[in-house]
PDB file of C-alpha atoms in Angstrom:
ATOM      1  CA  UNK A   1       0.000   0.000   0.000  1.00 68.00           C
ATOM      2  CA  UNK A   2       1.481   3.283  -1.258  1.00 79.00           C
ATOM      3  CA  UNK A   3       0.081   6.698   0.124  1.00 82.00           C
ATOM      4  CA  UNK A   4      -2.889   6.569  -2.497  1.00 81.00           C
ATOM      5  CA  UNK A   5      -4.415   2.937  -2.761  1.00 83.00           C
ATOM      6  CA  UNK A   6      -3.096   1.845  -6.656  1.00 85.00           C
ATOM      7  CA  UNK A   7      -5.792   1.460  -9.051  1.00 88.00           C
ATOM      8  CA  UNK A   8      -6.984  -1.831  -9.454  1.00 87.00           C
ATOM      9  CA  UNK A   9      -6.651  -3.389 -12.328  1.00 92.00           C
ATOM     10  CA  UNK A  10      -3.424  -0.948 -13.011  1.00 94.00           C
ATOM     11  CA  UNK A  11      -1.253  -3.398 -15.092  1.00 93.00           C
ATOM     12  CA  UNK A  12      -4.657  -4.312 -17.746  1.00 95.00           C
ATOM     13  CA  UNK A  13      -4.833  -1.011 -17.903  1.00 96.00           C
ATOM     14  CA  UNK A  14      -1.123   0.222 -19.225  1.00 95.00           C
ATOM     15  CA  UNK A  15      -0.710  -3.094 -20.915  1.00 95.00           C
ATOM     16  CA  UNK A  16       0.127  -2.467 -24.803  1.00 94.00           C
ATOM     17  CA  UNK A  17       0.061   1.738 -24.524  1.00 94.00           C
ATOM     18  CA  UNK A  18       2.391   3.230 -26.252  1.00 94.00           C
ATOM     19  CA  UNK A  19       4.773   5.722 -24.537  1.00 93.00           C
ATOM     20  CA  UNK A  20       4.295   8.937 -26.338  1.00 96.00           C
ATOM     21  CA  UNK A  21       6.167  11.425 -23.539  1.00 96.00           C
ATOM     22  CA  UNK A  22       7.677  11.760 -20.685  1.00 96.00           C
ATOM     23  CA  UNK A  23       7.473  14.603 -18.201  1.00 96.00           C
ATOM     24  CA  UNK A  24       7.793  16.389 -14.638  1.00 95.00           C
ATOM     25  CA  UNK A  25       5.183  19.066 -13.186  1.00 96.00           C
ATOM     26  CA  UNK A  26       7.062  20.024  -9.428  1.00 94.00           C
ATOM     27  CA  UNK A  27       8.146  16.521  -7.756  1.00 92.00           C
ATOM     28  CA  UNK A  28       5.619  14.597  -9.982  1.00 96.00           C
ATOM     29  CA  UNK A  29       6.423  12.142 -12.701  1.00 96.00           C
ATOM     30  CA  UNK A  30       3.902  12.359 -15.805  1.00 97.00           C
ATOM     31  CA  UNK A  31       3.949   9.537 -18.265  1.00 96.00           C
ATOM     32  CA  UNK A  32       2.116  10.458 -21.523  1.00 98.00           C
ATOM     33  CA  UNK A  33       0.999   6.997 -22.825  1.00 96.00           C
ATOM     34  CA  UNK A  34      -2.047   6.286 -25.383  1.00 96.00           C
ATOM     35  CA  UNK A  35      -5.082   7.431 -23.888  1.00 95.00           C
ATOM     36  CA  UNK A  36      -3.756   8.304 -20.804  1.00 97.00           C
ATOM     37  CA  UNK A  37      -1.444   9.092 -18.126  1.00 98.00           C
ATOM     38  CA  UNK A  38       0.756   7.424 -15.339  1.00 97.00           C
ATOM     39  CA  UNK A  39       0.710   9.743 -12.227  1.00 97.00           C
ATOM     40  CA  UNK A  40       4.196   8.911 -10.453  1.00 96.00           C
ATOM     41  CA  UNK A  41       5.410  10.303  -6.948  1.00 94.00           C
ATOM     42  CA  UNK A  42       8.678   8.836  -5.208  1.00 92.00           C
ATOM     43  CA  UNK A  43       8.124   9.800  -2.080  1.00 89.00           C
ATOM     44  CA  UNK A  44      10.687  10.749   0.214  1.00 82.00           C
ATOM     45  CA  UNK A  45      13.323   7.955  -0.752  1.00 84.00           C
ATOM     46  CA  UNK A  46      11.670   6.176  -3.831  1.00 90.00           C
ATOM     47  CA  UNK A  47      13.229   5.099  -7.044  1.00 90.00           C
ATOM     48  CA  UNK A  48      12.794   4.358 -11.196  1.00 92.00           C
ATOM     49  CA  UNK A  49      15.451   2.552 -11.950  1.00 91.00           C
ATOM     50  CA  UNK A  50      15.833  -0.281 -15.069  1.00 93.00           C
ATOM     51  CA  UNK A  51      16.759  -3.812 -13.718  1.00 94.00           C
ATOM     52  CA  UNK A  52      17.566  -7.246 -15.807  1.00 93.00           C
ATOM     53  CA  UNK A  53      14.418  -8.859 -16.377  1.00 91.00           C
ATOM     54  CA  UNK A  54      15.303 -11.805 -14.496  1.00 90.00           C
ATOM     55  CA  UNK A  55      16.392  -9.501 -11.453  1.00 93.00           C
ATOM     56  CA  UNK A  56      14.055 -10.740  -8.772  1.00 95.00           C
ATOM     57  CA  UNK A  57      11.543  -8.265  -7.009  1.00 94.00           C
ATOM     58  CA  UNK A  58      13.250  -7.232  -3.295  1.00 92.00           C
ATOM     59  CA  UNK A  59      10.710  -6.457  -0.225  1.00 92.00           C
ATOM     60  CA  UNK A  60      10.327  -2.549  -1.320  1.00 93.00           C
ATOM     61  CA  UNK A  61       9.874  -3.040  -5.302  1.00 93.00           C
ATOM     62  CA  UNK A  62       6.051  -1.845  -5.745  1.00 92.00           C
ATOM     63  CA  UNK A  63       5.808  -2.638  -9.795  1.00 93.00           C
ATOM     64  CA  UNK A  64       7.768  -3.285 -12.754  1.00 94.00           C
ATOM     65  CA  UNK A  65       6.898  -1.694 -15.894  1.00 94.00           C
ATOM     66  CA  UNK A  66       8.123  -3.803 -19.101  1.00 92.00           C
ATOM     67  CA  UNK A  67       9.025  -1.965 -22.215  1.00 89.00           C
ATOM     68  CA  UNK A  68      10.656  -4.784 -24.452  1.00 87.00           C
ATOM     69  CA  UNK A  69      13.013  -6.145 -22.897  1.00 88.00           C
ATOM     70  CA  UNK A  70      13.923  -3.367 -20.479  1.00 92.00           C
ATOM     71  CA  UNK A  71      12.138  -3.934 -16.989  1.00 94.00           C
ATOM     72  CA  UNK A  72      11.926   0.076 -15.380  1.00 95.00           C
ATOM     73  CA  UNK A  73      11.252  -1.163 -11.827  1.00 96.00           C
ATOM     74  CA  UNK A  74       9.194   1.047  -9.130  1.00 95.00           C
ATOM     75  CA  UNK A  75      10.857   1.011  -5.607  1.00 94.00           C
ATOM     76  CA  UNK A  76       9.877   2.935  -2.433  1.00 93.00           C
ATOM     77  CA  UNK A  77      11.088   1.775   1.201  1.00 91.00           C
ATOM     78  CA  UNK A  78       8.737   4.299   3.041  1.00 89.00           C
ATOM     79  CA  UNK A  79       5.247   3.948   0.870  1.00 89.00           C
ATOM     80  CA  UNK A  80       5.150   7.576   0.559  1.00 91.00           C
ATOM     81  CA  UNK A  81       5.263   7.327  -3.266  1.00 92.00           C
ATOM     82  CA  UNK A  82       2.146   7.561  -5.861  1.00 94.00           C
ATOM     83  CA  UNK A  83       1.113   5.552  -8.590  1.00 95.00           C
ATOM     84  CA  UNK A  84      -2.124   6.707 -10.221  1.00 96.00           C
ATOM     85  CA  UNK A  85      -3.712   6.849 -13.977  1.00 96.00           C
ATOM     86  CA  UNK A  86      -5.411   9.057 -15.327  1.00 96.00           C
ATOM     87  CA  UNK A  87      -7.673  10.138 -18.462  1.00 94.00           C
ATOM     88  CA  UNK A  88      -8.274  14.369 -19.051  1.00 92.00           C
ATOM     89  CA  UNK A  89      -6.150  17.041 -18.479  1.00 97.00           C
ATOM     90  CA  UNK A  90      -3.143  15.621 -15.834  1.00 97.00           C
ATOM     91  CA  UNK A  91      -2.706  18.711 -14.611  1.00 97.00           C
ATOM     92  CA  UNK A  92      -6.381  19.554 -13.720  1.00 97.00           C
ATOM     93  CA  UNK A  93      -6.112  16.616 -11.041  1.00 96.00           C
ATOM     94  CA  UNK A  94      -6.343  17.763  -7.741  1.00 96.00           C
ATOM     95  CA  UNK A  95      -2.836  16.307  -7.086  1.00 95.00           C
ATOM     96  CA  UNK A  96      -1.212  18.948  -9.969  1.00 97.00           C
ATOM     97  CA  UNK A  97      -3.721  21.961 -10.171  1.00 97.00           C
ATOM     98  CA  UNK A  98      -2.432  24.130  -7.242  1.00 96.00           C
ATOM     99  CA  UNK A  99       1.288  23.576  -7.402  1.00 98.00           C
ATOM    100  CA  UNK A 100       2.910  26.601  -8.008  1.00 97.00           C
ATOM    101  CA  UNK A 101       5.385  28.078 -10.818  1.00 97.00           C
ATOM    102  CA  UNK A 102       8.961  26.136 -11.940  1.00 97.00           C
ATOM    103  CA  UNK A 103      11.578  27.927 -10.695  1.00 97.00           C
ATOM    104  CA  UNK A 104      13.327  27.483 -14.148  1.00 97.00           C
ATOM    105  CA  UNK A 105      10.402  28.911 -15.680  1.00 96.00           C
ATOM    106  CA  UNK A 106      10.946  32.006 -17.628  1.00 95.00           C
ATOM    107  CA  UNK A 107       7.961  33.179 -15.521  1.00 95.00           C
ATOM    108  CA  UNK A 108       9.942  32.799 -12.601  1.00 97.00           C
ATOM    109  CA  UNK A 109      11.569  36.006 -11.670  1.00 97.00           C
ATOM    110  CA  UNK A 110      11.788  38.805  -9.144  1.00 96.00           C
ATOM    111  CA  UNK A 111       8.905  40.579 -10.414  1.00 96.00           C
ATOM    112  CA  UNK A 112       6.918  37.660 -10.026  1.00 97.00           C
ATOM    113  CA  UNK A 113       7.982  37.258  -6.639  1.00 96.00           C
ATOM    114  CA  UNK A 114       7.721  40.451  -5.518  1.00 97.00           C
ATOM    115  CA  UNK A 115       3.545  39.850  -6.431  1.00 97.00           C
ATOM    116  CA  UNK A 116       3.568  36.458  -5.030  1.00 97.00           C
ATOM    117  CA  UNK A 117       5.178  37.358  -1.695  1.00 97.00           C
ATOM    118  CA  UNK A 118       3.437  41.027  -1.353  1.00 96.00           C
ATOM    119  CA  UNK A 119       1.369  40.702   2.380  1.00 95.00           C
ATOM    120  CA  UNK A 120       2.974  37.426   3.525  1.00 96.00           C
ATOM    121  CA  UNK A 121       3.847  37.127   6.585  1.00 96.00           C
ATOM    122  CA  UNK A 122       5.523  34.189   6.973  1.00 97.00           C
ATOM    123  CA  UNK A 123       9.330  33.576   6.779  1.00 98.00           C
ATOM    124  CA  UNK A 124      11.101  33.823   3.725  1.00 98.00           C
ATOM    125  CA  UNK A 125      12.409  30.211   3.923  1.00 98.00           C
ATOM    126  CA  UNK A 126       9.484  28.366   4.600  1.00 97.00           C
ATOM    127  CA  UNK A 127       7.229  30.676   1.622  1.00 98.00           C
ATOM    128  CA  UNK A 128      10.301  29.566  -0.989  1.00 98.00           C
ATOM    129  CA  UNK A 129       9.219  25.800   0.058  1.00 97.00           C
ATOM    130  CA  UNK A 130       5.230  26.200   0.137  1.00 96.00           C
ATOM    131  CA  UNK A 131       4.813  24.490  -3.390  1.00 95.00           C
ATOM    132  CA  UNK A 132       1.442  26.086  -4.043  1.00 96.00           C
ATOM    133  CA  UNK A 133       3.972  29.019  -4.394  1.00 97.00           C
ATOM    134  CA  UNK A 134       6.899  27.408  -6.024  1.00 97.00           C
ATOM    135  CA  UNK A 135       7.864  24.008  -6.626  1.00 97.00           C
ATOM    136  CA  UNK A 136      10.852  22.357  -6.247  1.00 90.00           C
ATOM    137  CA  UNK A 137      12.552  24.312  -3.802  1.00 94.00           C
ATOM    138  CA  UNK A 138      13.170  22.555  -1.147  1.00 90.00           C
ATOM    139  CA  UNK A 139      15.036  22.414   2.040  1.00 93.00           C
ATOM    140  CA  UNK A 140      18.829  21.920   0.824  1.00 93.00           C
ATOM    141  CA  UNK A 141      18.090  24.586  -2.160  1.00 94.00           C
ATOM    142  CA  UNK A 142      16.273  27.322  -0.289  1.00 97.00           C
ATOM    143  CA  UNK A 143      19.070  27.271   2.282  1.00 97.00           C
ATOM    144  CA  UNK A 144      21.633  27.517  -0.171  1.00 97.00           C
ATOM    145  CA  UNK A 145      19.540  30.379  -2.279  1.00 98.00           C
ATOM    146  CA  UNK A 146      19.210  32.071   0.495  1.00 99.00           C
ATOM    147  CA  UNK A 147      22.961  32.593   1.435  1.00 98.00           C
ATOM    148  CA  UNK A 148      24.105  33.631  -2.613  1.00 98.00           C
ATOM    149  CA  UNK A 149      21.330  36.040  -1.976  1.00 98.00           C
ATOM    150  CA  UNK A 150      22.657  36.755   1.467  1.00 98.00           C
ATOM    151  CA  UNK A 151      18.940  37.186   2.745  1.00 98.00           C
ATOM    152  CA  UNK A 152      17.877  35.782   6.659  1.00 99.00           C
ATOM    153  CA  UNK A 153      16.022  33.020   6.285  1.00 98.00           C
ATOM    154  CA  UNK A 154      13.826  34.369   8.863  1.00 98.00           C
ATOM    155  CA  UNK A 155      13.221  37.771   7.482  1.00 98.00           C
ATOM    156  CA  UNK A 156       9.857  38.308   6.740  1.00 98.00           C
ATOM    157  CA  UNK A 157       8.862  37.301   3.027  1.00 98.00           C
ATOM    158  CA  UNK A 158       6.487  40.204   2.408  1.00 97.00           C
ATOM    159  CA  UNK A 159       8.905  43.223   3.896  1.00 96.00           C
ATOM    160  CA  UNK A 160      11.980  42.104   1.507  1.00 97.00           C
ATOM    161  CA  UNK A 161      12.854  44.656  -0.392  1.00 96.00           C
ATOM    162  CA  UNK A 162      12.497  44.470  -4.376  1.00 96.00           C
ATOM    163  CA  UNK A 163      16.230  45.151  -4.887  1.00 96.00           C
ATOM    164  CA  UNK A 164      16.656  42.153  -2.729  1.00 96.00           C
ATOM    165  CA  UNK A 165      14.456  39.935  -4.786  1.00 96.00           C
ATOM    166  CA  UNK A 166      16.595  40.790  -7.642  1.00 97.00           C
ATOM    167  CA  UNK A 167      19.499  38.751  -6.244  1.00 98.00           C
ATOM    168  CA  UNK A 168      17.209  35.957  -4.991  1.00 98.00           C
ATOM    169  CA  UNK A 169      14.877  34.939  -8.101  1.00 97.00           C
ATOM    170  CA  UNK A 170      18.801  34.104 -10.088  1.00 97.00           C
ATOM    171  CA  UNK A 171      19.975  32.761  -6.912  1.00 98.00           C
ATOM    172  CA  UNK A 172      17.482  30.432  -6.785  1.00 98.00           C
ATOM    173  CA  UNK A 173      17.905  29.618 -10.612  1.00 97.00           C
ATOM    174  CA  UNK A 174      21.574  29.471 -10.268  1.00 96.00           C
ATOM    175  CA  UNK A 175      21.697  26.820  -7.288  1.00 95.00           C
ATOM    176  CA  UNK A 176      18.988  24.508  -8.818  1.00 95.00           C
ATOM    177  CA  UNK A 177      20.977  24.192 -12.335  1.00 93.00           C
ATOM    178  CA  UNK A 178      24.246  23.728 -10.607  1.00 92.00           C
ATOM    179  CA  UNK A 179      22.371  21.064  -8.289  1.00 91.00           C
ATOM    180  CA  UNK A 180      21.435  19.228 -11.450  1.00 88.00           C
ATOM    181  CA  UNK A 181      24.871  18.969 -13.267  1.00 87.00           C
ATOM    182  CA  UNK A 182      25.991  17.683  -9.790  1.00 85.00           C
ATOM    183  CA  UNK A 183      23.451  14.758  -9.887  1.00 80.00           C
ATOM    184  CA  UNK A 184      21.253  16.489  -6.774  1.00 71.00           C
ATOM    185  CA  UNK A 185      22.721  16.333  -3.109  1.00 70.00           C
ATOM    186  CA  UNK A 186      23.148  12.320  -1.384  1.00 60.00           C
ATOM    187  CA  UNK A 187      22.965  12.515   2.212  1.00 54.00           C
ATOM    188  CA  UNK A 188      21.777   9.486   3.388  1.00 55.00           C
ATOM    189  CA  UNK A 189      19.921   7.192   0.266  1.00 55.00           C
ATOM    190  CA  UNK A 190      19.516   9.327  -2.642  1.00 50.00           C
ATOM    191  CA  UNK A 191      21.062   8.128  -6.006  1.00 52.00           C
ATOM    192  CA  UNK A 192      20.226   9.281  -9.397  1.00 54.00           C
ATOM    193  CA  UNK A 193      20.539   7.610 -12.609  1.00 56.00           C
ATOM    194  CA  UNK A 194      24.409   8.388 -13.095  1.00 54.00           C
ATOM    195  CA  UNK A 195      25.029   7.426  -9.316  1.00 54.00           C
ATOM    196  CA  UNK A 196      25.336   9.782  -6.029  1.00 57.00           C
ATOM    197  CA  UNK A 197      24.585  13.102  -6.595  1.00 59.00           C
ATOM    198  CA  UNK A 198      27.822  15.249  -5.049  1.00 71.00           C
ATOM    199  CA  UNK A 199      26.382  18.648  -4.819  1.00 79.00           C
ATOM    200  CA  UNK A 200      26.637  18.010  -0.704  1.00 79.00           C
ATOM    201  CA  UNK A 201      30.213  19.037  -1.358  1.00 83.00           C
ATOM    202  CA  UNK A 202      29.466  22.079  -2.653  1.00 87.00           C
ATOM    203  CA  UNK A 203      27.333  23.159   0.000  1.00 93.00           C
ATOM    204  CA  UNK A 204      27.752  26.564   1.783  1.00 94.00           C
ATOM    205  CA  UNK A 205      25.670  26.301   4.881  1.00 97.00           C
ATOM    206  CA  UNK A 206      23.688  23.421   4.608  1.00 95.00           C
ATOM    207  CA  UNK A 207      24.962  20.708   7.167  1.00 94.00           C
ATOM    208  CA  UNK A 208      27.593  22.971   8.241  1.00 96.00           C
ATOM    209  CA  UNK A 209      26.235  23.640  11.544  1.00 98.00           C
ATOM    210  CA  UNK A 210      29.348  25.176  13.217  1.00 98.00           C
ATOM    211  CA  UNK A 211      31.686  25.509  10.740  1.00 97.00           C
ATOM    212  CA  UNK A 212      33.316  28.400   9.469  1.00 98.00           C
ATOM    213  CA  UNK A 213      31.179  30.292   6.809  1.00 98.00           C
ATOM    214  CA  UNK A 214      33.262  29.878   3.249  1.00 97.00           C
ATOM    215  CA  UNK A 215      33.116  33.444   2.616  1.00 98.00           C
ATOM    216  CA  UNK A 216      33.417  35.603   6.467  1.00 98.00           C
ATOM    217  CA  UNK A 217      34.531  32.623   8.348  1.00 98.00           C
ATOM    218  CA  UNK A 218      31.295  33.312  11.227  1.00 98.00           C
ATOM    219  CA  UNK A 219      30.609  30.048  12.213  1.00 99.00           C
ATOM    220  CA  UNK A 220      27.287  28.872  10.144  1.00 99.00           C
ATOM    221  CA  UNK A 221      24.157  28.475  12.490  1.00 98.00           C
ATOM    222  CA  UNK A 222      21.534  25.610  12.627  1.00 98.00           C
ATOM    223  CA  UNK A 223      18.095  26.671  13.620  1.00 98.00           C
ATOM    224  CA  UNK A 224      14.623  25.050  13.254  1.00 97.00           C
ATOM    225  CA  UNK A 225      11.962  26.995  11.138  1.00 96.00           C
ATOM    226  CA  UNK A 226       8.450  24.431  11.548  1.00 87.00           C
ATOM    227  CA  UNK A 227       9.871  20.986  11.539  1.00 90.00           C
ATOM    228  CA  UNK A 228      12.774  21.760   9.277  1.00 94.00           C
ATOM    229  CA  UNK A 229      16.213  22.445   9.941  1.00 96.00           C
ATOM    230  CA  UNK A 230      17.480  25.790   8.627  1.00 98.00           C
ATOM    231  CA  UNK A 231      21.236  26.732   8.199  1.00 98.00           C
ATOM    232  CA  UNK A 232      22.646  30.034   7.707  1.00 99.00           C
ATOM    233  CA  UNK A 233      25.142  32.605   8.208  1.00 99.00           C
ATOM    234  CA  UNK A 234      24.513  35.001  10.529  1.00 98.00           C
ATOM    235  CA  UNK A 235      26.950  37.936   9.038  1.00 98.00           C
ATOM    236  CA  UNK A 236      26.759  37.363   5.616  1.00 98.00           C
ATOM    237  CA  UNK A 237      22.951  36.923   5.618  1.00 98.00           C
ATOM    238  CA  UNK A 238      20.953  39.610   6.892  1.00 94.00           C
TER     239      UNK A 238
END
């Protein structure tokens, strides 16, 4: 059992559609097939990865999706993950319609989120990771946006300053695409495609709790904003 109950009758379903696309709206996996589409969420530590066809199933492998020969297999230790179909408009589903704007949109910008922030009161960290704002920021990211930017993560999002959001919207840009030549950050059990991600290394206050700030040599400070931690310098970021 996944977080949403799968469709029964999933596999007589997909069997014999063609896959026409292949595509991602925030952390959400859309497969495009013929007359349809696969909803796919990996949860917190889920995988897709393609496995010999003889390789057998292990205690966390959900499904196995057979293209040919190639077996794309569906893993996800902590059931957090999504598998759903379905016929319409994918991204009128209640799952996709109130996500908010890709960050590597060209939408995406400081104009835009000097409107979208305009009377929040809420900290600036935890409105960067409210995906009904923006999606795909999350914890590692917004921490490290927030220090190119060298913006508090507690400051208040509404009362920052336009001239401020012009060095945060490319921030935010500029840490995602670097994220994603580095193959994403591995702490603990993340692995992409090409293997572990080694962003972690390049880090600048995430994890760093204590350690001297790469650029003013303050010691970087660990707080907890909600039920996430939050690193940051204290002189560079204001």
């Amino acid at each position: 059992m996944l977080r949403y109950p799968v469709p029964a009758g999933l596999a007589r379903t997909l069997a014999g559609r063609p896959l026409v696309e292949a595509r991602r709206r925030g952390k959400y996996l859309l497969l495009d097939l013929d007359g349809g589409h696969l909803l796919i969420h990996l949860g917190m530590s889920g995988s897709l990865r393609f496995v010999a066809p003889a390789t057998v199933p292990e205690k966390h492998d959900h499904a196995d999706f057979l293209f040919g020969d190639a077996v794309l297999r569906f893993t996800d230790p902590r059931r957090f993950g999504a598998l759903l179909w379905l016929t319409g408009d994918p991204l009128a589903h209640p799952l996709l319609a109130k996500l908010g704007v890709e960050p590597l949109a060209r939408t995406f910008s400081a104009a835009w989120l000097l409107a979208a922030l305009r009377g929040k009161s809420m900290a600036i960290k935890p409105a960067l990771m409210n995906s009904g704002l923006v999606v795909g920021v999350g914890n590692i990211y917004a921490a490290e946006s927030l220090f190119d930017a060298g913006i508090d993560p507690r400051t208040q999002a509404g009362r920052i300053a336009p001239a401020r959001l012009e060095r945060l919207a490319p921030a935010i840009k500029k840490t995602l695409r670097a994220a994603i030549r580095a193959g994403g950050s591995t702490l603990r059990d993340f692995c992409g495609p090409a293997g572990m991600g080694d962003f972690q290394v390049q880090h600048k206050v995430y994890g760093r709790e204590g350690e001297p700030c790469k650029v003013c040599a303050a010691p970087i400070r660990h707080i907890r904003q909600g039920r996430r931690a939050t690193y940051f310098c204290p002189r560079c970021q204001r």
